[in-house]
Amino acid sequence: MQPDEQPRSARRRPSADEARRGRSPRRGADVGSLAPAEQEAQAKDLCLRLLTDRARSRSELSKKLTDKGFDGEVIDRVLDRLAEVKLVDDAAFAAQWVHSRHTYSGKGKRALAMELRTKGVAPEVAAGALDQIDGDDERARATELVRRKLRTASLDFEVDGPGGRSSERDRLVRRLVSMLARRGYPQGMSFDVVKTELAQAGSAVDELLD
């Protein structure tokens, strides 16, 4: 026997609790072959790691567990228990998502509704979260985006092109409206906000186009 070897009987075996709370099954392992209790422990650990990264909807967690091969009944039990302690709460998730994405990413309600749908949030839950943004809030955020774009963006227009300054101003309007549309703002509101801001900007916009 080599000096650094130990008899098999002397090697420390992991406790049952350590085994239960151990790492997730190896890639390619068939978690469906595990006993239900062990499946539940592994599924719960995976959910807690995912939730540490960021808040997630129930549908997102369910899909992750399904992709890992966990049994459907096990998934439901684990998610039900996490919901009981409010670690899984689609209403809270949706409200947080809407606030964050509207405030920090400048997304409009239409874009936010689509994002919540891709996250598997029920329409009625999504609607409740979106209600925190009213028309005035949405217009104010769109206005901020246009003002910031006018201050900082390199709009790269060919000022000497056909049509002169009027053509360039129209092109600027279309570009700003398209920017808002990509973020999920209504077209009518977008046109109104852009024209209002360009009118207020006045000579500053003329200098931008010169």
PDB file of C-alpha atoms in Angstrom:
ATOM      1  CA  MET A   1       0.000   0.000   0.000  1.00  0.00           C
ATOM      2  CA  GLN A   2       1.304   3.472  -0.950  1.00  0.00           C
ATOM      3  CA  PRO A   3       1.872   5.907   1.948  1.00  0.00           C
ATOM      4  CA  ASP A   4      -0.835   8.317   0.792  1.00  0.00           C
ATOM      5  CA  GLU A   5      -3.466   5.624   0.355  1.00  0.00           C
ATOM      6  CA  GLN A   6      -6.061   4.762   2.990  1.00  0.00           C
ATOM      7  CA  PRO A   7      -7.858   1.465   3.434  1.00  0.00           C
ATOM      8  CA  ARG A   8     -11.274   1.605   1.751  1.00  0.00           C
ATOM      9  CA  SER A   9     -12.957   1.154   5.146  1.00  0.00           C
ATOM     10  CA  ALA A  10     -11.125   4.211   6.519  1.00  0.00           C
ATOM     11  CA  ARG A  11     -12.317   6.594   3.832  1.00  0.00           C
ATOM     12  CA  ARG A  12     -14.948   9.039   5.049  1.00  0.00           C
ATOM     13  CA  ARG A  13     -18.353   8.451   3.547  1.00  0.00           C
ATOM     14  CA  PRO A  14     -20.596  11.478   2.991  1.00  0.00           C
ATOM     15  CA  SER A  15     -23.504  11.749   5.374  1.00  0.00           C
ATOM     16  CA  ALA A  16     -27.026  11.221   4.097  1.00  0.00           C
ATOM     17  CA  ASP A  17     -27.661  14.954   4.404  1.00  0.00           C
ATOM     18  CA  GLU A  18     -24.514  15.784   2.441  1.00  0.00           C
ATOM     19  CA  ALA A  19     -25.494  13.353  -0.266  1.00  0.00           C
ATOM     20  CA  ARG A  20     -29.016  14.778  -0.410  1.00  0.00           C
ATOM     21  CA  ARG A  21     -27.715  18.345  -0.731  1.00  0.00           C
ATOM     22  CA  GLY A  22     -24.917  17.509  -3.106  1.00  0.00           C
ATOM     23  CA  ARG A  23     -24.361  18.927  -6.548  1.00  0.00           C
ATOM     24  CA  SER A  24     -26.854  18.398  -9.331  1.00  0.00           C
ATOM     25  CA  PRO A  25     -26.613  15.220 -11.408  1.00  0.00           C
ATOM     26  CA  ARG A  26     -23.792  15.127 -13.944  1.00  0.00           C
ATOM     27  CA  ARG A  27     -24.576  16.296 -17.454  1.00  0.00           C
ATOM     28  CA  GLY A  28     -26.282  13.453 -19.244  1.00  0.00           C
ATOM     29  CA  ALA A  29     -27.322  11.720 -16.020  1.00  0.00           C
ATOM     30  CA  ASP A  30     -30.901  10.407 -15.958  1.00  0.00           C
ATOM     31  CA  VAL A  31     -32.481  12.225 -13.030  1.00  0.00           C
ATOM     32  CA  GLY A  32     -35.717  10.405 -13.796  1.00  0.00           C
ATOM     33  CA  SER A  33     -34.127   7.250 -12.396  1.00  0.00           C
ATOM     34  CA  LEU A  34     -33.582   8.840  -8.972  1.00  0.00           C
ATOM     35  CA  ALA A  35     -35.945   8.223  -6.071  1.00  0.00           C
ATOM     36  CA  PRO A  36     -38.648  10.916  -5.739  1.00  0.00           C
ATOM     37  CA  ALA A  37     -37.163  12.334  -2.539  1.00  0.00           C
ATOM     38  CA  GLU A  38     -33.741  12.666  -4.148  1.00  0.00           C
ATOM     39  CA  GLN A  39     -35.274  14.185  -7.263  1.00  0.00           C
ATOM     40  CA  GLU A  40     -37.076  16.765  -5.142  1.00  0.00           C
ATOM     41  CA  ALA A  41     -33.893  17.687  -3.294  1.00  0.00           C
ATOM     42  CA  GLN A  42     -31.963  18.095  -6.539  1.00  0.00           C
ATOM     43  CA  ALA A  43     -34.778  20.057  -8.157  1.00  0.00           C
ATOM     44  CA  LYS A  44     -35.074  22.392  -5.172  1.00  0.00           C
ATOM     45  CA  ASP A  45     -31.332  23.030  -5.140  1.00  0.00           C
ATOM     46  CA  LEU A  46     -31.371  23.860  -8.835  1.00  0.00           C
ATOM     47  CA  CYS A  47     -34.282  26.282  -8.381  1.00  0.00           C
ATOM     48  CA  LEU A  48     -32.572  28.045  -5.487  1.00  0.00           C
ATOM     49  CA  ARG A  49     -29.395  28.519  -7.533  1.00  0.00           C
ATOM     50  CA  LEU A  50     -31.396  29.936 -10.440  1.00  0.00           C
ATOM     51  CA  LEU A  51     -33.293  32.287  -8.137  1.00  0.00           C
ATOM     52  CA  THR A  52     -30.037  33.501  -6.615  1.00  0.00           C
ATOM     53  CA  ASP A  53     -29.018  34.681 -10.076  1.00  0.00           C
ATOM     54  CA  ARG A  54     -32.280  36.611 -10.663  1.00  0.00           C
ATOM     55  CA  ALA A  55     -36.018  36.405 -10.037  1.00  0.00           C
ATOM     56  CA  ARG A  56     -37.776  33.957 -12.372  1.00  0.00           C
ATOM     57  CA  SER A  57     -41.325  33.065 -13.251  1.00  0.00           C
ATOM     58  CA  ARG A  58     -42.793  29.686 -12.380  1.00  0.00           C
ATOM     59  CA  SER A  59     -42.857  28.812 -16.072  1.00  0.00           C
ATOM     60  CA  GLU A  60     -39.138  29.558 -16.456  1.00  0.00           C
ATOM     61  CA  LEU A  61     -38.242  27.322 -13.523  1.00  0.00           C
ATOM     62  CA  SER A  62     -40.551  24.568 -14.732  1.00  0.00           C
ATOM     63  CA  LYS A  63     -38.925  24.608 -18.165  1.00  0.00           C
ATOM     64  CA  LYS A  64     -35.426  24.448 -16.671  1.00  0.00           C
ATOM     65  CA  LEU A  65     -36.379  21.456 -14.533  1.00  0.00           C
ATOM     66  CA  THR A  66     -38.127  19.728 -17.430  1.00  0.00           C
ATOM     67  CA  ASP A  67     -35.048  20.226 -19.618  1.00  0.00           C
ATOM     68  CA  LYS A  68     -32.973  18.577 -16.888  1.00  0.00           C
ATOM     69  CA  GLY A  69     -35.257  15.547 -16.963  1.00  0.00           C
ATOM     70  CA  PHE A  70     -37.121  15.910 -13.679  1.00  0.00           C
ATOM     71  CA  ASP A  71     -40.497  14.226 -13.347  1.00  0.00           C
ATOM     72  CA  GLY A  72     -43.537  16.452 -13.838  1.00  0.00           C
ATOM     73  CA  GLU A  73     -45.075  15.587 -10.481  1.00  0.00           C
ATOM     74  CA  VAL A  74     -41.793  16.322  -8.727  1.00  0.00           C
ATOM     75  CA  ILE A  75     -41.569  19.683 -10.492  1.00  0.00           C
ATOM     76  CA  ASP A  76     -45.084  20.631  -9.399  1.00  0.00           C
ATOM     77  CA  ARG A  77     -44.431  19.678  -5.772  1.00  0.00           C
ATOM     78  CA  VAL A  78     -41.156  21.601  -5.617  1.00  0.00           C
ATOM     79  CA  LEU A  79     -42.583  24.715  -7.239  1.00  0.00           C
ATOM     80  CA  ASP A  80     -45.695  24.569  -5.051  1.00  0.00           C
ATOM     81  CA  ARG A  81     -43.513  24.509  -1.938  1.00  0.00           C
ATOM     82  CA  LEU A  82     -41.385  27.409  -3.190  1.00  0.00           C
ATOM     83  CA  ALA A  83     -44.581  29.322  -3.952  1.00  0.00           C
ATOM     84  CA  GLU A  84     -45.810  28.742  -0.395  1.00  0.00           C
ATOM     85  CA  VAL A  85     -42.774  30.592   0.954  1.00  0.00           C
ATOM     86  CA  LYS A  86     -43.039  33.275  -1.770  1.00  0.00           C
ATOM     87  CA  LEU A  87     -39.801  32.334  -3.511  1.00  0.00           C
ATOM     88  CA  VAL A  88     -41.899  31.706  -6.618  1.00  0.00           C
ATOM     89  CA  ASP A  89     -44.499  34.434  -7.122  1.00  0.00           C
ATOM     90  CA  ASP A  90     -45.460  35.382 -10.673  1.00  0.00           C
ATOM     91  CA  ALA A  91     -47.283  38.543  -9.604  1.00  0.00           C
ATOM     92  CA  ALA A  92     -44.227  39.846  -7.725  1.00  0.00           C
ATOM     93  CA  PHE A  93     -41.929  38.718 -10.545  1.00  0.00           C
ATOM     94  CA  ALA A  94     -44.031  40.532 -13.167  1.00  0.00           C
ATOM     95  CA  ALA A  95     -44.225  43.734 -11.115  1.00  0.00           C
ATOM     96  CA  GLN A  96     -40.466  43.728 -10.578  1.00  0.00           C
ATOM     97  CA  TRP A  97     -39.792  42.964 -14.243  1.00  0.00           C
ATOM     98  CA  VAL A  98     -42.040  45.780 -15.482  1.00  0.00           C
ATOM     99  CA  HIS A  99     -40.587  48.344 -13.072  1.00  0.00           C
ATOM    100  CA  SER A 100     -36.985  47.435 -13.872  1.00  0.00           C
ATOM    101  CA  ARG A 101     -37.332  47.177 -17.638  1.00  0.00           C
ATOM    102  CA  HIS A 102     -39.388  50.356 -17.919  1.00  0.00           C
ATOM    103  CA  THR A 103     -37.190  52.394 -15.596  1.00  0.00           C
ATOM    104  CA  TYR A 104     -33.729  51.215 -16.626  1.00  0.00           C
ATOM    105  CA  SER A 105     -34.189  49.877 -20.173  1.00  0.00           C
ATOM    106  CA  GLY A 106     -36.862  52.309 -21.298  1.00  0.00           C
ATOM    107  CA  LYS A 107     -39.263  49.632 -22.540  1.00  0.00           C
ATOM    108  CA  GLY A 108     -42.853  50.555 -23.377  1.00  0.00           C
ATOM    109  CA  LYS A 109     -45.912  48.574 -22.303  1.00  0.00           C
ATOM    110  CA  ARG A 110     -46.252  46.720 -25.593  1.00  0.00           C
ATOM    111  CA  ALA A 111     -42.686  45.407 -25.399  1.00  0.00           C
ATOM    112  CA  LEU A 112     -43.080  44.561 -21.719  1.00  0.00           C
ATOM    113  CA  ALA A 113     -46.277  42.600 -22.386  1.00  0.00           C
ATOM    114  CA  MET A 114     -44.436  40.556 -25.002  1.00  0.00           C
ATOM    115  CA  GLU A 115     -41.514  39.911 -22.651  1.00  0.00           C
ATOM    116  CA  LEU A 116     -43.818  38.712 -19.870  1.00  0.00           C
ATOM    117  CA  ARG A 117     -45.586  36.427 -22.338  1.00  0.00           C
ATOM    118  CA  THR A 118     -42.258  34.817 -23.279  1.00  0.00           C
ATOM    119  CA  LYS A 119     -41.595  34.319 -19.550  1.00  0.00           C
ATOM    120  CA  GLY A 120     -44.830  32.321 -19.265  1.00  0.00           C
ATOM    121  CA  VAL A 121     -46.641  34.859 -17.081  1.00  0.00           C
ATOM    122  CA  ALA A 122     -50.429  34.519 -17.314  1.00  0.00           C
ATOM    123  CA  PRO A 123     -52.140  37.380 -19.210  1.00  0.00           C
ATOM    124  CA  GLU A 124     -54.179  38.501 -16.204  1.00  0.00           C
ATOM    125  CA  VAL A 125     -51.062  38.584 -14.007  1.00  0.00           C
ATOM    126  CA  ALA A 126     -49.140  40.497 -16.664  1.00  0.00           C
ATOM    127  CA  ALA A 127     -52.002  42.985 -17.012  1.00  0.00           C
ATOM    128  CA  GLY A 128     -51.896  43.714 -13.284  1.00  0.00           C
ATOM    129  CA  ALA A 129     -48.171  44.425 -13.446  1.00  0.00           C
ATOM    130  CA  LEU A 130     -48.513  46.615 -16.533  1.00  0.00           C
ATOM    131  CA  ASP A 131     -51.173  48.713 -14.813  1.00  0.00           C
ATOM    132  CA  GLN A 132     -48.433  50.368 -12.772  1.00  0.00           C
ATOM    133  CA  ILE A 133     -47.471  52.238 -15.981  1.00  0.00           C
ATOM    134  CA  ASP A 134     -50.097  54.746 -17.085  1.00  0.00           C
ATOM    135  CA  GLY A 135     -50.150  56.889 -20.215  1.00  0.00           C
ATOM    136  CA  ASP A 136     -48.368  59.776 -18.519  1.00  0.00           C
ATOM    137  CA  ASP A 137     -45.588  57.492 -17.271  1.00  0.00           C
ATOM    138  CA  GLU A 138     -45.090  56.026 -20.724  1.00  0.00           C
ATOM    139  CA  ARG A 139     -45.009  59.405 -22.421  1.00  0.00           C
ATOM    140  CA  ALA A 140     -42.550  60.770 -19.858  1.00  0.00           C
ATOM    141  CA  ARG A 141     -40.190  57.842 -20.414  1.00  0.00           C
ATOM    142  CA  ALA A 142     -40.449  58.183 -24.201  1.00  0.00           C
ATOM    143  CA  THR A 143     -39.633  61.879 -23.867  1.00  0.00           C
ATOM    144  CA  GLU A 144     -36.538  61.095 -21.810  1.00  0.00           C
ATOM    145  CA  LEU A 145     -35.346  58.650 -24.456  1.00  0.00           C
ATOM    146  CA  VAL A 146     -35.767  61.177 -27.274  1.00  0.00           C
ATOM    147  CA  ARG A 147     -33.998  63.924 -25.331  1.00  0.00           C
ATOM    148  CA  ARG A 148     -31.098  61.631 -24.506  1.00  0.00           C
ATOM    149  CA  LYS A 149     -30.827  60.554 -28.124  1.00  0.00           C
ATOM    150  CA  LEU A 150     -30.748  64.140 -29.315  1.00  0.00           C
ATOM    151  CA  ARG A 151     -28.022  64.984 -26.766  1.00  0.00           C
ATOM    152  CA  THR A 152     -25.706  62.039 -27.239  1.00  0.00           C
ATOM    153  CA  ALA A 153     -26.374  60.051 -30.404  1.00  0.00           C
ATOM    154  CA  SER A 154     -24.326  60.283 -33.554  1.00  0.00           C
ATOM    155  CA  LEU A 155     -27.178  60.473 -36.047  1.00  0.00           C
ATOM    156  CA  ASP A 156     -24.906  60.418 -39.130  1.00  0.00           C
ATOM    157  CA  PHE A 157     -27.042  62.226 -41.688  1.00  0.00           C
ATOM    158  CA  GLU A 158     -26.012  63.321 -45.172  1.00  0.00           C
ATOM    159  CA  VAL A 159     -26.990  66.946 -44.800  1.00  0.00           C
ATOM    160  CA  ASP A 160     -26.203  67.836 -48.401  1.00  0.00           C
ATOM    161  CA  GLY A 161     -28.458  65.106 -49.813  1.00  0.00           C
ATOM    162  CA  PRO A 162     -31.553  65.734 -51.954  1.00  0.00           C
ATOM    163  CA  GLY A 163     -34.294  67.698 -50.247  1.00  0.00           C
ATOM    164  CA  GLY A 164     -32.068  69.791 -47.997  1.00  0.00           C
ATOM    165  CA  ARG A 165     -32.745  70.436 -44.325  1.00  0.00           C
ATOM    166  CA  SER A 166     -36.470  69.589 -44.534  1.00  0.00           C
ATOM    167  CA  SER A 167     -35.644  66.111 -45.815  1.00  0.00           C
ATOM    168  CA  GLU A 168     -33.059  65.625 -43.102  1.00  0.00           C
ATOM    169  CA  ARG A 169     -35.515  66.695 -40.409  1.00  0.00           C
ATOM    170  CA  ASP A 170     -38.067  64.180 -41.735  1.00  0.00           C
ATOM    171  CA  ARG A 171     -35.407  61.508 -41.654  1.00  0.00           C
ATOM    172  CA  LEU A 172     -34.552  62.449 -38.080  1.00  0.00           C
ATOM    173  CA  VAL A 173     -38.228  62.170 -37.109  1.00  0.00           C
ATOM    174  CA  ARG A 174     -38.491  58.708 -38.681  1.00  0.00           C
ATOM    175  CA  ARG A 175     -35.327  57.553 -36.967  1.00  0.00           C
ATOM    176  CA  LEU A 176     -36.440  58.695 -33.538  1.00  0.00           C
ATOM    177  CA  VAL A 177     -39.938  57.263 -33.983  1.00  0.00           C
ATOM    178  CA  SER A 178     -38.417  53.930 -35.067  1.00  0.00           C
ATOM    179  CA  MET A 179     -36.241  53.951 -31.959  1.00  0.00           C
ATOM    180  CA  LEU A 180     -39.322  54.315 -29.767  1.00  0.00           C
ATOM    181  CA  ALA A 181     -41.251  51.692 -31.740  1.00  0.00           C
ATOM    182  CA  ARG A 182     -38.468  49.146 -31.176  1.00  0.00           C
ATOM    183  CA  ARG A 183     -38.838  49.762 -27.448  1.00  0.00           C
ATOM    184  CA  GLY A 184     -42.562  49.112 -27.568  1.00  0.00           C
ATOM    185  CA  TYR A 185     -44.097  52.596 -27.586  1.00  0.00           C
ATOM    186  CA  PRO A 186     -47.314  53.302 -29.564  1.00  0.00           C
ATOM    187  CA  GLN A 187     -46.725  54.906 -32.942  1.00  0.00           C
ATOM    188  CA  GLY A 188     -49.104  57.828 -32.373  1.00  0.00           C
ATOM    189  CA  MET A 189     -47.499  58.727 -29.061  1.00  0.00           C
ATOM    190  CA  SER A 190     -44.037  58.341 -30.574  1.00  0.00           C
ATOM    191  CA  PHE A 191     -44.719  60.781 -33.420  1.00  0.00           C
ATOM    192  CA  ASP A 192     -46.226  63.312 -31.032  1.00  0.00           C
ATOM    193  CA  VAL A 193     -43.334  63.074 -28.556  1.00  0.00           C
ATOM    194  CA  VAL A 194     -40.693  63.365 -31.290  1.00  0.00           C
ATOM    195  CA  LYS A 195     -42.316  66.371 -32.983  1.00  0.00           C
ATOM    196  CA  THR A 196     -42.838  68.108 -29.640  1.00  0.00           C
ATOM    197  CA  GLU A 197     -39.221  67.592 -28.610  1.00  0.00           C
ATOM    198  CA  LEU A 198     -37.850  68.711 -31.970  1.00  0.00           C
ATOM    199  CA  ALA A 199     -39.976  71.849 -31.803  1.00  0.00           C
ATOM    200  CA  GLN A 200     -38.739  72.614 -28.299  1.00  0.00           C
ATOM    201  CA  ALA A 201     -35.137  71.851 -29.236  1.00  0.00           C
ATOM    202  CA  GLY A 202     -35.364  74.434 -32.029  1.00  0.00           C
ATOM    203  CA  SER A 203     -31.964  75.830 -32.989  1.00  0.00           C
ATOM    204  CA  ALA A 204     -30.114  72.976 -31.317  1.00  0.00           C
ATOM    205  CA  VAL A 205     -31.627  70.570 -33.855  1.00  0.00           C
ATOM    206  CA  ASP A 206     -30.791  72.939 -36.712  1.00  0.00           C
ATOM    207  CA  GLU A 207     -27.165  72.915 -35.575  1.00  0.00           C
ATOM    208  CA  LEU A 208     -27.257  69.131 -35.463  1.00  0.00           C
ATOM    209  CA  LEU A 209     -28.405  69.029 -39.089  1.00  0.00           C
ATOM    210  CA  ASP A 210     -25.896  71.665 -40.247  1.00  0.00           C
TER     211      ASP A 210
END
